[in-house]
Amino acid sequence: MFIVIVLFEKTMLNIHNLSISFQGEYLFEDITFKLSPGDRIGLIGKNGAGKSTMLKILSKELEPDSGQIAADKNLSFGFLKQDIDFVFGRTVLEESYEAFEEIKSLEAKMEHVNTQLAERTDYESESYNQLMIDLNDIQHQYEIIGGYNYQGETEKILQGLGFKRNDFNKLTDTFSGGWRMRIELAKLLLQNNDILLLDEPTNHLDIESIIWLESFLKSYSGAVVIVSHDKMFLDNVTNRTIEISLGRIYDYPKPYSKFLILRNEIKTQQLASQKNQQKQIEQTEKLIEKFRAKASKATMAQSLIKKLDRMERIEVDEDDNSVMTLNFPISVTPGKVVIEAENVSKSYDDNHVLSNITLMIERDSKTAFVGQNGQGKSTLAKIIVGEIKHKGDLKLGHNVQIGYFAQNQAEYLDGSKTVLDTMIDAANETNRSKVRDILGSFLFRGDEVEKYVRVLSGGERNRLALAKLMLQPLNVLVMDEPTNHLDIKSKNVLKEALKKFEGTLILVSHDRDFLQGLANVVYEFKDQKIKEYLGDIDFYLEQRNVENLREVEKRTVVRSLPKETNKQSYEDQKKLKSLNNRLSNIESKISQLEKDIKDDDVELATNYDATVADTTFFDRYQAKKEKLAKLMTDWETIQYDLEKLS
């Protein structure tokens, strides 16, 4: 006798016939798919296709027009948006600890009970005894949900995302939008949500942090839905791709690049099948016409007509090939030297970003700024466009007119204005009449120009920012990460426009594919200095003996080993062994102390009178807690030393 066991895949989320429309037009209609544990989905599609809207619906932030989402009521979601609101006045650690709502709530309760115990003197009353019982219950729950571990976990995640220990107690107000986004990402990763919804998570991360995030997500046990236009990130992380195109979805269990190949193969098969079917239809129609003319064949003709009516016509997947039209005309011809900098330096308080930078950029050159985040690329771009103060001299050449594309468009566009008003306000008398035509070429057509900026996706905001550049005279373009949020087709259109641009170009970017064929001079930013490479991005990578920008940015944080490698390695091994022994010893003591304190709590709760009669009990109890606190501090210090050695 055989017993057959059927294992059903657990479904976390079941999306059925989901539809949503804006201003009478469907973004998507009757979409159905499922999310299961271990799914790491790349949600792709052109800008405005509805990717961010889908994430908002899944997170229950937005209600669909129709359809159902079936999910376990206890399912928890973490949603990283493109733009976030921050409460000012908190440190990095304080903001990160906001991830632990339940733990923070229990800490507040423990503090409240402990305050009452310290202030009250009715030790023998029933209510005092109840307070002791309550405290024990709270401490037990606190321990179960990780109350004694969350601070260490927080520090580990923050360091993984690029923060240093001396950043932990700095106010979030002092960090850029990109670094604040990392804090928000840290909070989501600390919450152990069942489903993570990540909207362009790599836009503000440097390569080291992207690689760390890739590793984290690959081992994540829940489901992840990622909106991203970073092909390498999608290929490294995802195991399934869902494309939203023209209101439909295409869902295959493949990462991005393999998905594209499969989609192309399926479309080729569809075209071949459709062609064969069309031949069959034409032959059948000829037979019907032939049989209709003969009374003896009328029944046969009717049978063939019914056969045609029942036939399910093969459809070929449609592609959305609409792309923006982009052309950057130059205003006037500037002097030969466009930008000249001498001994330019910039510091933010104690953070020295640039030190005595000297460079000269000539007319019609195409320059790329590359290097790790935080090395000063965006800072120098902002100095060039006159946005921030600095030390040293920076002069613009004769007739220089700069157009600036900022990395964080949310800070440069007014969310309370419509798309049309944004353009009209930026226009002048000579080009105001062209505003609608320019918007149309950037795919803002019909009622779309009445959308408020605050409801635009990241890609749509980038398109609007590019459209605004068309309204000002320029002969120098400074562009800081212009491909952030742009879909693949829009990236290609922008690249072709910049290739044709006859003015001077300065590009800040991590994207090798985008930079190839664009730059003829590369400046590498590292350790407050810059180094010039007189060639394109491939020449630069060849000189650095690496294959891609990821390798370059990883190498910028690698320290060369001392000459006495073997001796150093042996000494490190001795230190590691000693630290691990100390760590094991401390962990053993912590475990025993926690058990002793827990036993004391139980003794207090169950045998209060006898406990209070022992005059030394509370002194011993407090001494144990103080010793535990010291051991926890020692444990953190050793962990930090181990991380440094590793």
mmCIF file of N, CA, C and O in Angstrom, residues 150-234:
data_model
loop_
_atom_site.group_PDB
_atom_site.id
_atom_site.type_symbol
_atom_site.label_atom_id
_atom_site.label_comp_id
_atom_site.label_asym_id
_atom_site.label_seq_id
_atom_site.Cartn_x
_atom_site.Cartn_y
_atom_site.Cartn_z
ATOM 1 N N TYR A 150 17.883 43.664 20.646
ATOM 2 C CA TYR A 150 17.548 44.528 19.507
ATOM 3 C C TYR A 150 18.578 45.626 19.253
ATOM 4 O O TYR A 150 18.794 46.046 18.118
ATOM 5 N N GLN A 151 19.234 46.093 20.316
ATOM 6 C CA GLN A 151 20.201 47.178 20.127
ATOM 7 C C GLN A 151 21.417 46.693 19.325
ATOM 8 O O GLN A 151 21.887 47.379 18.411
ATOM 9 N N GLY A 152 21.896 45.497 19.638
ATOM 10 C CA GLY A 152 23.012 44.927 18.880
ATOM 11 C C GLY A 152 22.647 44.664 17.434
ATOM 12 O O GLY A 152 23.441 44.930 16.524
ATOM 13 N N GLU A 153 21.417 44.153 17.214
ATOM 14 C CA GLU A 153 20.944 43.902 15.849
ATOM 15 C C GLU A 153 20.873 45.200 15.052
ATOM 16 O O GLU A 153 21.235 45.246 13.872
ATOM 17 N N THR A 154 20.395 46.258 15.713
ATOM 18 C CA THR A 154 20.270 47.562 15.050
ATOM 19 C C THR A 154 21.635 48.057 14.588
ATOM 20 O O THR A 154 21.799 48.508 13.445
ATOM 21 N N GLU A 155 22.622 47.968 15.445
ATOM 22 C CA GLU A 155 23.959 48.447 15.104
ATOM 23 C C GLU A 155 24.552 47.643 13.954
ATOM 24 O O GLU A 155 25.197 48.184 13.062
ATOM 25 N N LYS A 156 24.296 46.334 13.945
ATOM 26 C CA LYS A 156 24.823 45.472 12.890
ATOM 27 C C LYS A 156 24.226 45.849 11.529
ATOM 28 O O LYS A 156 24.939 45.954 10.525
ATOM 29 N N ILE A 157 22.906 46.072 11.498
ATOM 30 C CA ILE A 157 22.231 46.446 10.242
ATOM 31 C C ILE A 157 22.712 47.816 9.767
ATOM 32 O O ILE A 157 22.989 48.017 8.578
ATOM 33 N N LEU A 158 22.816 48.782 10.684
ATOM 34 C CA LEU A 158 23.264 50.126 10.309
ATOM 35 C C LEU A 158 24.673 50.084 9.722
ATOM 36 O O LEU A 158 24.964 50.760 8.726
ATOM 37 N N GLN A 159 25.538 49.284 10.323
ATOM 38 C CA GLN A 159 26.898 49.177 9.795
ATOM 39 C C GLN A 159 26.897 48.501 8.424
ATOM 40 O O GLN A 159 27.669 48.884 7.541
ATOM 41 N N GLY A 160 26.018 47.536 8.236
ATOM 42 C CA GLY A 160 25.893 46.887 6.933
ATOM 43 C C GLY A 160 25.484 47.869 5.851
ATOM 44 O O GLY A 160 25.882 47.741 4.693
ATOM 45 N N LEU A 161 24.701 48.867 6.224
ATOM 46 C CA LEU A 161 24.230 49.873 5.267
ATOM 47 C C LEU A 161 25.159 51.083 5.181
ATOM 48 O O LEU A 161 24.797 52.098 4.584
ATOM 49 N N GLY A 162 26.345 50.973 5.791
ATOM 50 C CA GLY A 162 27.364 52.005 5.570
ATOM 51 C C GLY A 162 27.569 53.001 6.689
ATOM 52 O O GLY A 162 28.436 53.876 6.590
ATOM 53 N N PHE A 163 26.779 52.929 7.775
ATOM 54 C CA PHE A 163 26.971 53.863 8.881
ATOM 55 C C PHE A 163 28.161 53.430 9.737
ATOM 56 O O PHE A 163 28.398 52.236 9.933
ATOM 57 N N LYS A 164 28.881 54.418 10.263
ATOM 58 C CA LYS A 164 29.965 54.138 11.204
ATOM 59 C C LYS A 164 29.449 54.356 12.619
ATOM 60 O O LYS A 164 28.437 55.029 12.827
ATOM 61 N N ARG A 165 30.170 53.787 13.595
ATOM 62 C CA ARG A 165 29.720 53.907 14.988
ATOM 63 C C ARG A 165 29.616 55.370 15.440
ATOM 64 O O ARG A 165 28.736 55.708 16.226
ATOM 65 N N ASN A 166 30.514 56.208 14.934
ATOM 66 C CA ASN A 166 30.442 57.609 15.357
ATOM 67 C C ASN A 166 29.298 58.374 14.697
ATOM 68 O O ASN A 166 29.075 59.550 14.977
ATOM 69 N N ASP A 167 28.552 57.698 13.795
ATOM 70 C CA ASP A 167 27.345 58.308 13.203
ATOM 71 C C ASP A 167 26.103 58.066 14.066
ATOM 72 O O ASP A 167 25.105 58.778 13.929
ATOM 73 N N PHE A 168 26.168 57.037 14.932
ATOM 74 C CA PHE A 168 24.963 56.554 15.609
ATOM 75 C C PHE A 168 24.254 57.630 16.430
ATOM 76 O O PHE A 168 23.027 57.646 16.514
ATOM 77 N N ASN A 169 25.026 58.511 17.059
ATOM 78 C CA ASN A 169 24.413 59.509 17.942
ATOM 79 C C ASN A 169 24.286 60.885 17.295
ATOM 80 O O ASN A 169 23.998 61.871 17.974
ATOM 81 N N LYS A 170 24.496 60.938 15.968
ATOM 82 C CA LYS A 170 24.276 62.191 15.242
ATOM 83 C C LYS A 170 22.794 62.318 14.888
ATOM 84 O O LYS A 170 22.114 61.323 14.649
ATOM 85 N N LEU A 171 22.315 63.556 14.828
ATOM 86 C CA LEU A 171 20.914 63.793 14.468
ATOM 87 C C LEU A 171 20.681 63.441 12.998
ATOM 88 O O LEU A 171 21.538 63.705 12.144
ATOM 89 N N THR A 172 19.517 62.858 12.724
ATOM 90 C CA THR A 172 19.185 62.517 11.330
ATOM 91 C C THR A 172 19.097 63.767 10.465
ATOM 92 O O THR A 172 19.295 63.701 9.247
ATOM 93 N N ASP A 173 18.813 64.930 11.100
ATOM 94 C CA ASP A 173 18.708 66.191 10.361
ATOM 95 C C ASP A 173 19.996 66.504 9.601
ATOM 96 O O ASP A 173 19.982 67.197 8.584
ATOM 97 N N THR A 174 21.139 66.011 10.115
ATOM 98 C CA THR A 174 22.434 66.358 9.531
ATOM 99 C C THR A 174 22.803 65.466 8.350
ATOM 100 O O THR A 174 23.842 65.657 7.737
ATOM 101 N N PHE A 175 21.958 64.484 8.037
ATOM 102 C CA PHE A 175 22.259 63.557 6.937
ATOM 103 C C PHE A 175 21.461 63.921 5.686
ATOM 104 O O PHE A 175 20.364 64.475 5.776
ATOM 105 N N SER A 176 22.010 63.571 4.537
ATOM 106 C CA SER A 176 21.316 63.818 3.267
ATOM 107 C C SER A 176 20.111 62.896 3.135
ATOM 108 O O SER A 176 19.954 61.933 3.892
ATOM 109 N N GLY A 177 19.294 63.183 2.131
ATOM 110 C CA GLY A 177 18.110 62.350 1.893
ATOM 111 C C GLY A 177 18.467 60.902 1.643
ATOM 112 O O GLY A 177 17.751 59.995 2.071
ATOM 113 N N GLY A 178 19.605 60.672 0.960
ATOM 114 C CA GLY A 178 20.028 59.302 0.674
ATOM 115 C C GLY A 178 20.362 58.531 1.936
ATOM 116 O O GLY A 178 19.986 57.365 2.078
ATOM 117 N N TRP A 179 21.052 59.181 2.874
ATOM 118 C CA TRP A 179 21.403 58.512 4.128
ATOM 119 C C TRP A 179 20.170 58.307 4.999
ATOM 120 O O TRP A 179 20.049 57.306 5.697
ATOM 121 N N ARG A 180 19.226 59.236 4.945
ATOM 122 C CA ARG A 180 17.981 59.050 5.705
ATOM 123 C C ARG A 180 17.196 57.869 5.142
ATOM 124 O O ARG A 180 16.537 57.141 5.889
ATOM 125 N N MET A 181 17.274 57.703 3.813
ATOM 126 C CA MET A 181 16.611 56.561 3.191
ATOM 127 C C MET A 181 17.206 55.251 3.714
ATOM 128 O O MET A 181 16.502 54.261 3.924
ATOM 129 N N ARG A 182 18.521 55.254 3.971
ATOM 130 C CA ARG A 182 19.169 54.054 4.514
ATOM 131 C C ARG A 182 18.648 53.740 5.919
ATOM 132 O O ARG A 182 18.494 52.572 6.283
ATOM 133 N N ILE A 183 18.401 54.788 6.710
ATOM 134 C CA ILE A 183 17.863 54.567 8.062
ATOM 135 C C ILE A 183 16.482 53.920 7.956
ATOM 136 O O ILE A 183 16.156 52.992 8.695
ATOM 137 N N GLU A 184 15.679 54.411 7.010
ATOM 138 C CA GLU A 184 14.338 53.849 6.809
ATOM 139 C C GLU A 184 14.434 52.390 6.367
ATOM 140 O O GLU A 184 13.659 51.538 6.815
ATOM 141 N N LEU A 185 15.398 52.108 5.499
ATOM 142 C CA LEU A 185 15.616 50.736 5.054
ATOM 143 C C LEU A 185 16.053 49.861 6.229
ATOM 144 O O LEU A 185 15.581 48.729 6.386
ATOM 145 N N ALA A 186 16.934 50.385 7.084
ATOM 146 C CA ALA A 186 17.378 49.645 8.274
ATOM 147 C C ALA A 186 16.190 49.286 9.155
ATOM 148 O O ALA A 186 16.085 48.160 9.663
ATOM 149 N N LYS A 187 15.263 50.231 9.346
ATOM 150 C CA LYS A 187 14.078 49.987 10.187
ATOM 151 C C LYS A 187 13.243 48.831 9.630
ATOM 152 O O LYS A 187 12.778 47.966 10.369
ATOM 153 N N LEU A 188 13.083 48.822 8.303
ATOM 154 C CA LEU A 188 12.293 47.748 7.686
ATOM 155 C C LEU A 188 12.971 46.390 7.860
ATOM 156 O O LEU A 188 12.318 45.391 8.138
ATOM 157 N N LEU A 189 14.291 46.371 7.686
ATOM 158 C CA LEU A 189 15.017 45.109 7.784
ATOM 159 C C LEU A 189 15.021 44.577 9.216
ATOM 160 O O LEU A 189 15.140 43.379 9.443
ATOM 161 N N LEU A 190 14.888 45.479 10.192
ATOM 162 C CA LEU A 190 14.898 45.075 11.604
ATOM 163 C C LEU A 190 13.543 44.552 12.081
ATOM 164 O O LEU A 190 13.456 43.895 13.119
ATOM 165 N N GLN A 191 12.496 44.837 11.332
ATOM 166 C CA GLN A 191 11.143 44.511 11.805
ATOM 167 C C GLN A 191 10.730 43.062 11.564
ATOM 168 O O GLN A 191 9.693 42.633 12.048
ATOM 169 N N ASN A 192 11.539 42.315 10.800
ATOM 170 C CA ASN A 192 11.197 40.923 10.482
ATOM 171 C C ASN A 192 9.785 40.798 9.905
ATOM 172 O O ASN A 192 8.986 39.966 10.331
ATOM 173 N N ASN A 193 9.481 41.670 8.935
ATOM 174 C CA ASN A 193 8.166 41.606 8.287
ATOM 175 C C ASN A 193 8.048 40.361 7.427
ATOM 176 O O ASN A 193 9.044 39.803 6.957
ATOM 177 N N ASP A 194 6.816 39.927 7.197
ATOM 178 C CA ASP A 194 6.577 38.763 6.331
ATOM 179 C C ASP A 194 6.804 39.103 4.864
ATOM 180 O O ASP A 194 7.280 38.282 4.094
ATOM 181 N N ILE A 195 6.425 40.341 4.497
ATOM 182 C CA ILE A 195 6.562 40.774 3.105
ATOM 183 C C ILE A 195 7.253 42.133 3.070
ATOM 184 O O ILE A 195 6.859 43.062 3.778
ATOM 185 N N LEU A 196 8.305 42.236 2.254
ATOM 186 C CA LEU A 196 9.002 43.509 2.058
ATOM 187 C C LEU A 196 8.632 44.077 0.698
ATOM 188 O O LEU A 196 8.719 43.380 -0.324
ATOM 189 N N LEU A 197 8.213 45.340 0.671
ATOM 190 C CA LEU A 197 7.905 46.047 -0.567
ATOM 191 C C LEU A 197 8.933 47.171 -0.706
ATOM 192 O O LEU A 197 8.943 48.108 0.097
ATOM 193 N N LEU A 198 9.806 47.065 -1.696
ATOM 194 C CA LEU A 198 10.929 47.998 -1.822
ATOM 195 C C LEU A 198 10.829 48.760 -3.144
ATOM 196 O O LEU A 198 10.896 48.164 -4.218
ATOM 197 N N ASP A 199 10.657 50.070 -3.054
ATOM 198 C CA ASP A 199 10.512 50.923 -4.234
ATOM 199 C C ASP A 199 11.843 51.630 -4.499
ATOM 200 O O ASP A 199 12.207 52.565 -3.803
ATOM 201 N N GLU A 200 12.565 51.166 -5.499
ATOM 202 C CA GLU A 200 13.881 51.700 -5.883
ATOM 203 C C GLU A 200 14.848 51.740 -4.692
ATOM 204 O O GLU A 200 15.374 52.795 -4.334
ATOM 205 N N PRO A 201 15.125 50.603 -4.044
ATOM 206 C CA PRO A 201 15.954 50.618 -2.831
ATOM 207 C C PRO A 201 17.412 50.968 -3.072
ATOM 208 O O PRO A 201 18.104 51.401 -2.153
ATOM 209 N N THR A 202 17.916 50.805 -4.303
ATOM 210 C CA THR A 202 19.349 51.026 -4.535
ATOM 211 C C THR A 202 19.683 52.444 -4.981
ATOM 212 O O THR A 202 20.859 52.777 -5.117
ATOM 213 N N ASN A 203 18.661 53.280 -5.194
ATOM 214 C CA ASN A 203 18.930 54.617 -5.739
ATOM 215 C C ASN A 203 19.898 55.426 -4.891
ATOM 216 O O ASN A 203 20.663 56.229 -5.387
ATOM 217 N N HIS A 204 19.841 55.261 -3.561
ATOM 218 C CA HIS A 204 20.671 56.086 -2.684
ATOM 219 C C HIS A 204 21.790 55.296 -2.020
ATOM 220 O O HIS A 204 22.407 55.776 -1.074
ATOM 221 N N LEU A 205 22.055 54.085 -2.501
ATOM 222 C CA LEU A 205 23.074 53.243 -1.867
ATOM 223 C C LEU A 205 24.341 53.195 -2.706
ATOM 224 O O LEU A 205 24.282 53.173 -3.931
ATOM 225 N N ASP A 206 25.505 53.176 -2.023
ATOM 226 C CA ASP A 206 26.741 52.959 -2.755
ATOM 227 C C ASP A 206 26.913 51.454 -2.981
ATOM 228 O O ASP A 206 26.122 50.643 -2.510
ATOM 229 N N ILE A 207 27.964 51.103 -3.702
ATOM 230 C CA ILE A 207 28.120 49.714 -4.137
ATOM 231 C C ILE A 207 28.275 48.749 -2.965
ATOM 232 O O ILE A 207 27.679 47.668 -2.959
ATOM 233 N N GLU A 208 29.071 49.142 -1.949
ATOM 234 C CA GLU A 208 29.252 48.271 -0.789
ATOM 235 C C GLU A 208 27.905 47.938 -0.143
ATOM 236 O O GLU A 208 27.628 46.800 0.218
ATOM 237 N N SER A 209 27.060 48.967 0.000
ATOM 238 C CA SER A 209 25.757 48.765 0.643
ATOM 239 C C SER A 209 24.813 47.963 -0.242
ATOM 240 O O SER A 209 24.011 47.173 0.253
ATOM 241 N N ILE A 210 24.907 48.163 -1.561
ATOM 242 C CA ILE A 210 24.076 47.385 -2.486
ATOM 243 C C ILE A 210 24.423 45.897 -2.375
ATOM 244 O O ILE A 210 23.542 45.039 -2.304
ATOM 245 N N ILE A 211 25.728 45.599 -2.328
ATOM 246 C CA ILE A 211 26.163 44.206 -2.227
ATOM 247 C C ILE A 211 25.697 43.598 -0.904
ATOM 248 O O ILE A 211 25.246 42.457 -0.848
ATOM 249 N N TRP A 212 25.778 44.382 0.180
ATOM 250 C CA TRP A 212 25.307 43.907 1.491
ATOM 251 C C TRP A 212 23.801 43.627 1.432
ATOM 252 O O TRP A 212 23.334 42.597 1.919
ATOM 253 N N LEU A 213 23.037 44.540 0.809
ATOM 254 C CA LEU A 213 21.581 44.376 0.708
ATOM 255 C C LEU A 213 21.239 43.155 -0.144
ATOM 256 O O LEU A 213 20.311 42.406 0.187
ATOM 257 N N GLU A 214 21.983 42.945 -1.232
ATOM 258 C CA GLU A 214 21.758 41.764 -2.064
ATOM 259 C C GLU A 214 21.880 40.489 -1.234
ATOM 260 O O GLU A 214 21.030 39.600 -1.306
ATOM 261 N N SER A 215 22.949 40.428 -0.431
ATOM 262 C CA SER A 215 23.180 39.244 0.405
ATOM 263 C C SER A 215 22.045 39.051 1.409
ATOM 264 O O SER A 215 21.566 37.937 1.622
ATOM 265 N N PHE A 216 21.596 40.159 2.014
ATOM 266 C CA PHE A 216 20.510 40.097 2.995
ATOM 267 C C PHE A 216 19.231 39.571 2.357
ATOM 268 O O PHE A 216 18.569 38.669 2.888
ATOM 269 N N LEU A 217 18.875 40.113 1.201
ATOM 270 C CA LEU A 217 17.610 39.753 0.559
ATOM 271 C C LEU A 217 17.626 38.320 0.018
ATOM 272 O O LEU A 217 16.596 37.649 0.007
ATOM 273 N N LYS A 218 18.791 37.848 -0.422
ATOM 274 C CA LYS A 218 18.872 36.486 -0.951
ATOM 275 C C LYS A 218 18.585 35.434 0.122
ATOM 276 O O LYS A 218 18.104 34.347 -0.183
ATOM 277 N N SER A 219 18.868 35.779 1.378
ATOM 278 C CA SER A 219 18.624 34.823 2.462
ATOM 279 C C SER A 219 17.339 35.142 3.229
ATOM 280 O O SER A 219 17.040 34.511 4.234
ATOM 281 N N TYR A 220 16.556 36.107 2.741
ATOM 282 C CA TYR A 220 15.335 36.532 3.427
ATOM 283 C C TYR A 220 14.258 35.453 3.271
ATOM 284 O O TYR A 220 13.990 34.987 2.160
ATOM 285 N N SER A 221 13.650 35.045 4.373
ATOM 286 C CA SER A 221 12.713 33.910 4.336
ATOM 287 C C SER A 221 11.309 34.299 3.885
ATOM 288 O O SER A 221 10.544 33.455 3.420
ATOM 289 N N GLY A 222 10.949 35.566 4.028
ATOM 290 C CA GLY A 222 9.620 36.008 3.613
ATOM 291 C C GLY A 222 9.566 36.259 2.114
ATOM 292 O O GLY A 222 10.374 35.743 1.344
ATOM 293 N N ALA A 223 8.588 37.054 1.689
ATOM 294 C CA ALA A 223 8.473 37.429 0.273
ATOM 295 C C ALA A 223 8.951 38.866 0.095
ATOM 296 O O ALA A 223 8.780 39.703 0.981
ATOM 297 N N VAL A 224 9.570 39.139 -1.050
ATOM 298 C CA VAL A 224 10.072 40.479 -1.353
ATOM 299 C C VAL A 224 9.562 40.887 -2.730
ATOM 300 O O VAL A 224 9.633 40.100 -3.680
ATOM 301 N N VAL A 225 9.031 42.100 -2.825
ATOM 302 C CA VAL A 225 8.645 42.666 -4.123
ATOM 303 C C VAL A 225 9.470 43.932 -4.317
ATOM 304 O O VAL A 225 9.401 44.861 -3.503
ATOM 305 N N ILE A 226 10.264 43.965 -5.390
ATOM 306 C CA ILE A 226 11.215 45.059 -5.612
ATOM 307 C C ILE A 226 10.900 45.772 -6.924
ATOM 308 O O ILE A 226 10.822 45.143 -7.980
ATOM 309 N N VAL A 227 10.719 47.092 -6.840
ATOM 310 C CA VAL A 227 10.668 47.916 -8.041
ATOM 311 C C VAL A 227 12.069 48.486 -8.238
ATOM 312 O O VAL A 227 12.600 49.156 -7.349
ATOM 313 N N SER A 228 12.686 48.176 -9.354
ATOM 314 C CA SER A 228 14.051 48.659 -9.600
ATOM 315 C C SER A 228 14.329 48.677 -11.089
ATOM 316 O O SER A 228 13.769 47.889 -11.848
ATOM 317 N N HIS A 229 15.208 49.613 -11.487
ATOM 318 C CA HIS A 229 15.679 49.642 -12.872
ATOM 319 C C HIS A 229 17.162 49.295 -12.926
ATOM 320 O O HIS A 229 17.823 49.527 -13.937
ATOM 321 N N ASP A 230 17.684 48.748 -11.825
ATOM 322 C CA ASP A 230 19.071 48.312 -11.742
ATOM 323 C C ASP A 230 19.134 46.848 -12.180
ATOM 324 O O ASP A 230 18.801 45.937 -11.428
ATOM 325 N N LYS A 231 19.560 46.613 -13.421
ATOM 326 C CA LYS A 231 19.536 45.265 -14.002
ATOM 327 C C LYS A 231 20.382 44.275 -13.201
ATOM 328 O O LYS A 231 19.961 43.143 -12.959
ATOM 329 N N MET A 232 21.577 44.704 -12.786
ATOM 330 C CA MET A 232 22.465 43.798 -12.057
ATOM 331 C C MET A 232 21.870 43.416 -10.709
ATOM 332 O O MET A 232 21.918 42.255 -10.294
ATOM 333 N N PHE A 233 21.279 44.384 -10.023
ATOM 334 C CA PHE A 233 20.649 44.133 -8.718
ATOM 335 C C PHE A 233 19.504 43.133 -8.869
ATOM 336 O O PHE A 233 19.388 42.174 -8.102
ATOM 337 N N LEU A 234 18.658 43.338 -9.878
ATOM 338 C CA LEU A 234 17.536 42.423 -10.116
ATOM 339 C C LEU A 234 18.030 41.014 -10.439
ATOM 340 O O LEU A 234 17.490 40.026 -9.944
#
